[in-house]
Tab-separated table of C-alpha atoms in Angstrom:
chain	number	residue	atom	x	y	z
A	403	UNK	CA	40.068	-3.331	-12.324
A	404	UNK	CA	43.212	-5.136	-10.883
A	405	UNK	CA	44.475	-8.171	-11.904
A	406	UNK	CA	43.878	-10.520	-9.323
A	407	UNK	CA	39.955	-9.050	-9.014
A	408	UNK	CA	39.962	-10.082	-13.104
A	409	UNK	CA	41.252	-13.349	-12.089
A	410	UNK	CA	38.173	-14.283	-9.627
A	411	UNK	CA	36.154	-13.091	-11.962
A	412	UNK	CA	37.407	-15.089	-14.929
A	413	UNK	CA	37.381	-18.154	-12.464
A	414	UNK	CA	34.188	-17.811	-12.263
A	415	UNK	CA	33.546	-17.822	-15.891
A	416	UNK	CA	35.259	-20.728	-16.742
A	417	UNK	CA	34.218	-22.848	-13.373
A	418	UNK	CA	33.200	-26.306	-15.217
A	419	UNK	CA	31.823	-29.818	-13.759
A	420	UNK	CA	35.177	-30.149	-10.866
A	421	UNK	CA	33.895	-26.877	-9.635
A	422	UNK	CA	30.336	-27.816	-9.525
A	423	UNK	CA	31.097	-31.016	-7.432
A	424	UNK	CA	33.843	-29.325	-5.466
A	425	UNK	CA	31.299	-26.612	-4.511
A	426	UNK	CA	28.437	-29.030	-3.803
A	427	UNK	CA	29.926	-31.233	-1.888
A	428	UNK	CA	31.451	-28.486	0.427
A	429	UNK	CA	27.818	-27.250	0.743
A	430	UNK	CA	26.475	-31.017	2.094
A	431	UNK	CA	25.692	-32.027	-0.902
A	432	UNK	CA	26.735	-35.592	-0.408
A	433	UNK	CA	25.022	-36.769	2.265
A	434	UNK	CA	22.432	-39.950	2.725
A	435	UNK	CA	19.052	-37.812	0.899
A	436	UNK	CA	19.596	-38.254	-2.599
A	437	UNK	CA	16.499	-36.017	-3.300
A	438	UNK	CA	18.768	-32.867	-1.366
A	439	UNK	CA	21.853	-33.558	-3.104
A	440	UNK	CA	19.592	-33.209	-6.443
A	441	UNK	CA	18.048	-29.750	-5.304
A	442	UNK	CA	21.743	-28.534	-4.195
A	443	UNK	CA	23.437	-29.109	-7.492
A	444	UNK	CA	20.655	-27.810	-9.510
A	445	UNK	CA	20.641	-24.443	-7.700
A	446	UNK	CA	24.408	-24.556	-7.801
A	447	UNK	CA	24.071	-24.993	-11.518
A	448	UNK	CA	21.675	-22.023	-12.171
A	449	UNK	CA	23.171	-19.969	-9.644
A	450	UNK	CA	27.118	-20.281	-11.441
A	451	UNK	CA	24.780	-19.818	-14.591
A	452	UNK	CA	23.635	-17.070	-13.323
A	453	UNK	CA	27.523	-16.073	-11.912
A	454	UNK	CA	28.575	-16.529	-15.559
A	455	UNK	CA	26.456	-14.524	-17.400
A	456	UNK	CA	26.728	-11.705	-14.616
A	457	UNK	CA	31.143	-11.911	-15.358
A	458	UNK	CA	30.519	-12.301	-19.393
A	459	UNK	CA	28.261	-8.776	-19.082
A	460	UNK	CA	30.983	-6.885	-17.490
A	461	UNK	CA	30.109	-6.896	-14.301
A	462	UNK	CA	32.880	-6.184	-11.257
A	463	UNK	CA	33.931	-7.719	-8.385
A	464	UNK	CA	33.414	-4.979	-5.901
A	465	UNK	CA	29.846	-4.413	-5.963
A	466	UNK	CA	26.576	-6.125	-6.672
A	467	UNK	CA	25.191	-2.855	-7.662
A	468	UNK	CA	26.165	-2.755	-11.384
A	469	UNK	CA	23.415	-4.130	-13.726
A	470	UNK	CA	25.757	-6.853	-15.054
A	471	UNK	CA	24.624	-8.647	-11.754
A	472	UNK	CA	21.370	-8.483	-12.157
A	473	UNK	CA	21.046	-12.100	-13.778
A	474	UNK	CA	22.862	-13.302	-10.403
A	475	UNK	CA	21.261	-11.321	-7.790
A	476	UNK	CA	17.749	-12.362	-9.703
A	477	UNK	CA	18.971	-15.974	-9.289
A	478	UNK	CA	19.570	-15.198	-5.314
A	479	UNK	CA	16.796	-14.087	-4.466
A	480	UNK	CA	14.671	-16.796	-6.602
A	481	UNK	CA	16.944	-19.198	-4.492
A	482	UNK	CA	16.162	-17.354	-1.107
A	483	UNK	CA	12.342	-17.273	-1.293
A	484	UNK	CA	12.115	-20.786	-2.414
A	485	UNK	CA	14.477	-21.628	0.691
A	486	UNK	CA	12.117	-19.322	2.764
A	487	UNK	CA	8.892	-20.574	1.576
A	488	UNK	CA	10.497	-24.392	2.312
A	489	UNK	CA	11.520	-23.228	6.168
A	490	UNK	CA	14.757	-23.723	6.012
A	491	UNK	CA	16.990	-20.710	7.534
A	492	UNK	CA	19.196	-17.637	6.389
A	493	UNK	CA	21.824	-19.220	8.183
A	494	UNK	CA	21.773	-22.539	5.812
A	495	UNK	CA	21.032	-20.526	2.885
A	496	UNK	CA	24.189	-18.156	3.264
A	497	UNK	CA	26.407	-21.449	4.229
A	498	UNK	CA	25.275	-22.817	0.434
A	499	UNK	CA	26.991	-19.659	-1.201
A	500	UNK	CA	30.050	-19.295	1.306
A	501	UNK	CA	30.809	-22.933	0.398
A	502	UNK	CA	31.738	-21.286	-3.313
A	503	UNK	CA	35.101	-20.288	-1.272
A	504	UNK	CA	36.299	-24.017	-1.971
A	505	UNK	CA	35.997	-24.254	-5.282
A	506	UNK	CA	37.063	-20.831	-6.207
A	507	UNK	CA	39.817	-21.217	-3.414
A	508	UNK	CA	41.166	-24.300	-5.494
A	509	UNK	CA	41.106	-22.922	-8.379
A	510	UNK	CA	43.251	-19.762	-7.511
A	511	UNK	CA	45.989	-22.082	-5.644
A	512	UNK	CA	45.933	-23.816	-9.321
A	513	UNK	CA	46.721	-20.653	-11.014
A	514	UNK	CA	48.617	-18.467	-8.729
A	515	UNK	CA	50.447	-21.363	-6.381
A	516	UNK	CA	53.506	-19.890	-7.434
A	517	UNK	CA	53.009	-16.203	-6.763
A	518	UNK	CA	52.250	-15.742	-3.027
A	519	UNK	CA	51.541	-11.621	-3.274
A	520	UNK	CA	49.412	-12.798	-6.419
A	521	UNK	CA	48.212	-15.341	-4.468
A	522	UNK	CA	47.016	-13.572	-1.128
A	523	UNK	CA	45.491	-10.864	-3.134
A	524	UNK	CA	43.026	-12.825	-5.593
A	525	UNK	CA	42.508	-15.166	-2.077
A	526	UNK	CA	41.398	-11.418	-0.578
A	527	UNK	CA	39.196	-10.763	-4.082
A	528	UNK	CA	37.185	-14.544	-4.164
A	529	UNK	CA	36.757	-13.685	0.085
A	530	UNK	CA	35.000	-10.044	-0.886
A	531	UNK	CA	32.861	-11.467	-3.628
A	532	UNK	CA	31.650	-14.383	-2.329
A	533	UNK	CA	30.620	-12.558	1.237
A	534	UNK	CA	29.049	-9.600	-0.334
A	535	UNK	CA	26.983	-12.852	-2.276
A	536	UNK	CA	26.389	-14.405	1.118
A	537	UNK	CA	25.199	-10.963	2.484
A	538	UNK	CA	22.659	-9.885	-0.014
A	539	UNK	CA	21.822	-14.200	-0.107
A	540	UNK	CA	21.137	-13.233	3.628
A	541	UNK	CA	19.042	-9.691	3.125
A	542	UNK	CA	16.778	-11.055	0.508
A	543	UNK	CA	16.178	-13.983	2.468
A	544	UNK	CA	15.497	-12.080	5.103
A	545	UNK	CA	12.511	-10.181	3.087
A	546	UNK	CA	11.205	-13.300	1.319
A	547	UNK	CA	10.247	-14.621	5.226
A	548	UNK	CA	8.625	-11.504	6.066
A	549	UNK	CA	6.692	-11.379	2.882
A	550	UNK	CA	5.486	-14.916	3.934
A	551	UNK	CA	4.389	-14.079	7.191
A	552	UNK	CA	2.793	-11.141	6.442
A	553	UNK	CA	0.758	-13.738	3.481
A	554	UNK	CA	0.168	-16.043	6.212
A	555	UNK	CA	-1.106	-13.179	8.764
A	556	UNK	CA	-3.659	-11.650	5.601
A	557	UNK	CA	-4.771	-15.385	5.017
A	558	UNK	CA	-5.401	-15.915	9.140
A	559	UNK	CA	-7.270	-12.804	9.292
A	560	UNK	CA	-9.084	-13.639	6.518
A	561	UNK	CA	-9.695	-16.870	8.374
A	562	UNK	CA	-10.770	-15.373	11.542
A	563	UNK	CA	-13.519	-13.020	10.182
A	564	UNK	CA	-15.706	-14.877	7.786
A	565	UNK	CA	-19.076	-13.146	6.658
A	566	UNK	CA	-22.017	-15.449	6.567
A	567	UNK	CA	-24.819	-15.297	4.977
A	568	UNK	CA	-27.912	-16.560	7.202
A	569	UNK	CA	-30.999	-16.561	4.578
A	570	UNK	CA	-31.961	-13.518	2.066
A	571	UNK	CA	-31.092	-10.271	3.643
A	572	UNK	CA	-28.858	-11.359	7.024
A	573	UNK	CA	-25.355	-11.432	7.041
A	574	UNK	CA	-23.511	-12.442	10.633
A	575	UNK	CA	-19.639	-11.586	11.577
A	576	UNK	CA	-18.787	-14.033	14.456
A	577	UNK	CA	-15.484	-11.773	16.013
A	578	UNK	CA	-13.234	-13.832	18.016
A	579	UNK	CA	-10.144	-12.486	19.369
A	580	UNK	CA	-8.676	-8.670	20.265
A	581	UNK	CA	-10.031	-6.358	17.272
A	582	UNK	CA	-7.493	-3.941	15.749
A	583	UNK	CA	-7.361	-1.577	13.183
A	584	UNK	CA	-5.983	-3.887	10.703
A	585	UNK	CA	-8.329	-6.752	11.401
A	586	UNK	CA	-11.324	-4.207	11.835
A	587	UNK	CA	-10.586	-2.647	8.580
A	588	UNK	CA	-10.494	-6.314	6.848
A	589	UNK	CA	-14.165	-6.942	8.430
A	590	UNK	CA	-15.618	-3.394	6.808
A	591	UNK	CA	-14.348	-3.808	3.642
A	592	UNK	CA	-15.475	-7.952	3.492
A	593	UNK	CA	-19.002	-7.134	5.156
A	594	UNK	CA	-19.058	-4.430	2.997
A	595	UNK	CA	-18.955	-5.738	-0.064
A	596	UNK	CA	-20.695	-9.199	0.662
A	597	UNK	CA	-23.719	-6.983	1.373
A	598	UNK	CA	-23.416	-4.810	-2.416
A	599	UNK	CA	-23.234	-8.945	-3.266
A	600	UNK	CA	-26.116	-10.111	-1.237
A	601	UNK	CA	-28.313	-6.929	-1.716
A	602	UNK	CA	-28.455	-7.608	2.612
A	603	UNK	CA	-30.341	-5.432	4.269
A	604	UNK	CA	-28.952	-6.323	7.952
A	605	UNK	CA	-25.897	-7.600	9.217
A	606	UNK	CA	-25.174	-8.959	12.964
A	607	UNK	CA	-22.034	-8.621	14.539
A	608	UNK	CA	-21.352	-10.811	17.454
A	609	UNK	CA	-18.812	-10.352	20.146
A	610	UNK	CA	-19.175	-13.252	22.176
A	611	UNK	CA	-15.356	-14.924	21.333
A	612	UNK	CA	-13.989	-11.091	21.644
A	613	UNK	CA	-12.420	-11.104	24.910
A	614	UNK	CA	-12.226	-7.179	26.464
A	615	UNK	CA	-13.976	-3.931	24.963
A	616	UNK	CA	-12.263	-0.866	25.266
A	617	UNK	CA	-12.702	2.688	23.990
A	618	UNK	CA	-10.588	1.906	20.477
A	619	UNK	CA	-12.230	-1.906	20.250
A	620	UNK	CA	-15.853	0.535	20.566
A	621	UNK	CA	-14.545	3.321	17.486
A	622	UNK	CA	-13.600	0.840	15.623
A	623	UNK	CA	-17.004	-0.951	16.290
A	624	UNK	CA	-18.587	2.057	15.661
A	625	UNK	CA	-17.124	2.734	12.765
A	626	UNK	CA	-18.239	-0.594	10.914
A	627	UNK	CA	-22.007	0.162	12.022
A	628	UNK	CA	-21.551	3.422	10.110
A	629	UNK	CA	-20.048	2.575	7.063
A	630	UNK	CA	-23.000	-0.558	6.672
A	631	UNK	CA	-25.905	2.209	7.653
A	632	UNK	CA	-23.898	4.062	4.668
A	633	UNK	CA	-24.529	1.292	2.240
A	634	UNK	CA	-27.826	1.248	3.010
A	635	UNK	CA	-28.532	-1.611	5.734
A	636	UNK	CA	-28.593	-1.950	9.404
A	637	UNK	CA	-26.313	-3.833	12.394
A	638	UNK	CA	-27.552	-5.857	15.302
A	639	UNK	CA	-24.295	-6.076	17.767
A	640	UNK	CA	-24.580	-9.391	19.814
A	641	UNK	CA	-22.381	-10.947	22.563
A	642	UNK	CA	-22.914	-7.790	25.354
A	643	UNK	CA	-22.014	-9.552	28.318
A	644	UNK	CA	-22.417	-8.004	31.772
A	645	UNK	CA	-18.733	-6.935	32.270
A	646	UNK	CA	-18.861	-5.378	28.789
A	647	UNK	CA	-21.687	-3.854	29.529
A	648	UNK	CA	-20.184	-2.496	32.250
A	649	UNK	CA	-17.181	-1.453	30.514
A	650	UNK	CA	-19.049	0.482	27.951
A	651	UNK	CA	-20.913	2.362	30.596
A	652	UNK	CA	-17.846	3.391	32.713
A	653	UNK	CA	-15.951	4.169	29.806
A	654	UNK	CA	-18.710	6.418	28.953
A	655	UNK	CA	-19.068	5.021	24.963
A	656	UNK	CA	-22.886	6.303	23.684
A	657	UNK	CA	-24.041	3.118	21.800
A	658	UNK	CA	-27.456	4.816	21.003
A	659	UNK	CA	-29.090	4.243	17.966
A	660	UNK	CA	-27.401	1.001	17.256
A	661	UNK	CA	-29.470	-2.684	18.160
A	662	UNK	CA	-27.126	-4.659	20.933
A	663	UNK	CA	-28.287	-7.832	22.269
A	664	UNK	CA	-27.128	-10.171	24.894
A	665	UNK	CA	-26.912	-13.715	22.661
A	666	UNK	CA	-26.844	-14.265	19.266
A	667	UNK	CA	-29.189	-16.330	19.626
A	668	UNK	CA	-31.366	-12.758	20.969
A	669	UNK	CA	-29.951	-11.273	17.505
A	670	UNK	CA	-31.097	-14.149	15.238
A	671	UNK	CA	-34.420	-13.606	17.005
A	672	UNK	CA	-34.656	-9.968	16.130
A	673	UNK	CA	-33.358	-10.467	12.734
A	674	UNK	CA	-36.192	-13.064	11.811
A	675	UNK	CA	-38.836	-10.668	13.338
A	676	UNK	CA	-37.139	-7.934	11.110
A	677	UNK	CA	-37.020	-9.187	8.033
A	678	UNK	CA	-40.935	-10.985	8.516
A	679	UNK	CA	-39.972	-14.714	9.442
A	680	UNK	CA	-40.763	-16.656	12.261
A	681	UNK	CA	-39.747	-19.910	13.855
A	682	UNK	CA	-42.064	-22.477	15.117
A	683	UNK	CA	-41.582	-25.824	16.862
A	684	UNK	CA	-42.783	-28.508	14.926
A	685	UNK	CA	-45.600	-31.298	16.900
A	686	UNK	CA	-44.670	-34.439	16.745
């Protein structure tokens, strides 16, 4: 390793409390929210921890990829996903480790002010470092947000499809919204096993709140009824309004065999009469 690519690293190293503030302050962090300055200089402080230890295990200056950097690229990502998880953005989060350039900036001037060629070339090493930190700040940043949505998408389709349990023996699935495979899949496998649960011995499904019924929405319909004759119980499919009905016809989809009712209220109906109950109207 050349000199000057030793010197950022050692820099690094031996960056004490000047380089802290110089570093935090060129990242914000002395503006009117004391609570924000406070969580800037205590990620600065375990991310140059993290720097150190990375520098003291041998690591080099042109790549992240050695395991020496595995204490700093740890401390990145920890410092991206909390970032994500707050809402702030990648661009904010790279500007915190680009603002490292002042403070490891100053400190080369210090050491090499008198040595321009030295100079330019450790200025050229602290540039590559600290942007290949920014970058992979930037990647993993990038993957903690999608790993949130796709949390928050799980948790809305979770959300969407609840599986109720009407009295021993009836389950109901109230679908609202354009069925996929994802979402259909979700329903199975929670109707499914609420029914091994609830020893149920029917389950309604009601498409009232699902807006359009084509030939996959039907499979994947189909396929639910199926897997729940499978386990043993039956499926009342409620919510077949007229231009469904119509749709199912001209798309030529054989419902036969399976219990479809206009209403849910129609289904509740049948399930009572199914499983021996009845309603009456009490006289006052």
């Amino acid at each position: 390793m050349t000199d000057h690519r030793r010197t950022t690293l050692a820099l690094l190293a031996e960056g004490g409390d000047d380089f802290l503030r110089d570093w935090i302050a060129e990242a914000g962090g002395a503006g009117a929210d004391p609570a924000a300055d406070g969580q800037r200089a205590r990620e600065a402080r375990t991310l140059l921890a993290a720097l150190r230890s990375a520098v003291q295990g041998g690591a080099r200056s042109d790549s992240l990829d050695d395991a020496a950097w595995l204490p700093a690229r740890q401390a990145l990502a920890s410092l991206s996903g909390a970032r994500a998880a707050a809402g702030e953005s990648a661009a904010d989060t790279s500007r915190f480790v680009l603002a490292l350039k002042r403070p490891l900036f100053n400190s080369i001037l210090r050491r090499h002010g008198d040595d321009p060629a030295g100079l330019s070339e450790a200025l050229w090493s602290a540039t590559t470092l600290v942007d290949r930190l920014a970058q992979f700040t930037v990647s993993t940043f990038q993957q903690a947000r999608e790993d949130i949505i796709r949390r928050q998408q799980d948790e809305l389709l979770e959300l969407s499809t609840p599986v109720v349990k009407l009295w021993d023996g009836v389950l109901a699935v109230p679908m609202i919204g354009t069925l996929d495979s994802a979402r259909t899949s979700l329903v199975m496998e929670t109707l499914l096993q609420r029914i091994v649960e609830t020893g149920a011995e029917l389950a309604i499904i009601d498409i009232t709140g699902v807006p359009t019924v084509d030939t996959l929405v039907a499979q994947h319909l189909l396929k639910t009824v199926s897997a729940i004759r499978l386990m043993g119980a039956d499926c009342i499919i409620s919510g077949i309004r007229p231009q469904i009905a119509q749709t199912i016809v001209h798309l030529g989809i054989e419902l036969e065999g399976i219990m479809t009712k206009a209403t849910l209220a129609d289904a509740l109906a049948l399930a009572l009469k199914r499983t021996g109950h009845s309603v009456s109207r009490a006289r006052t």
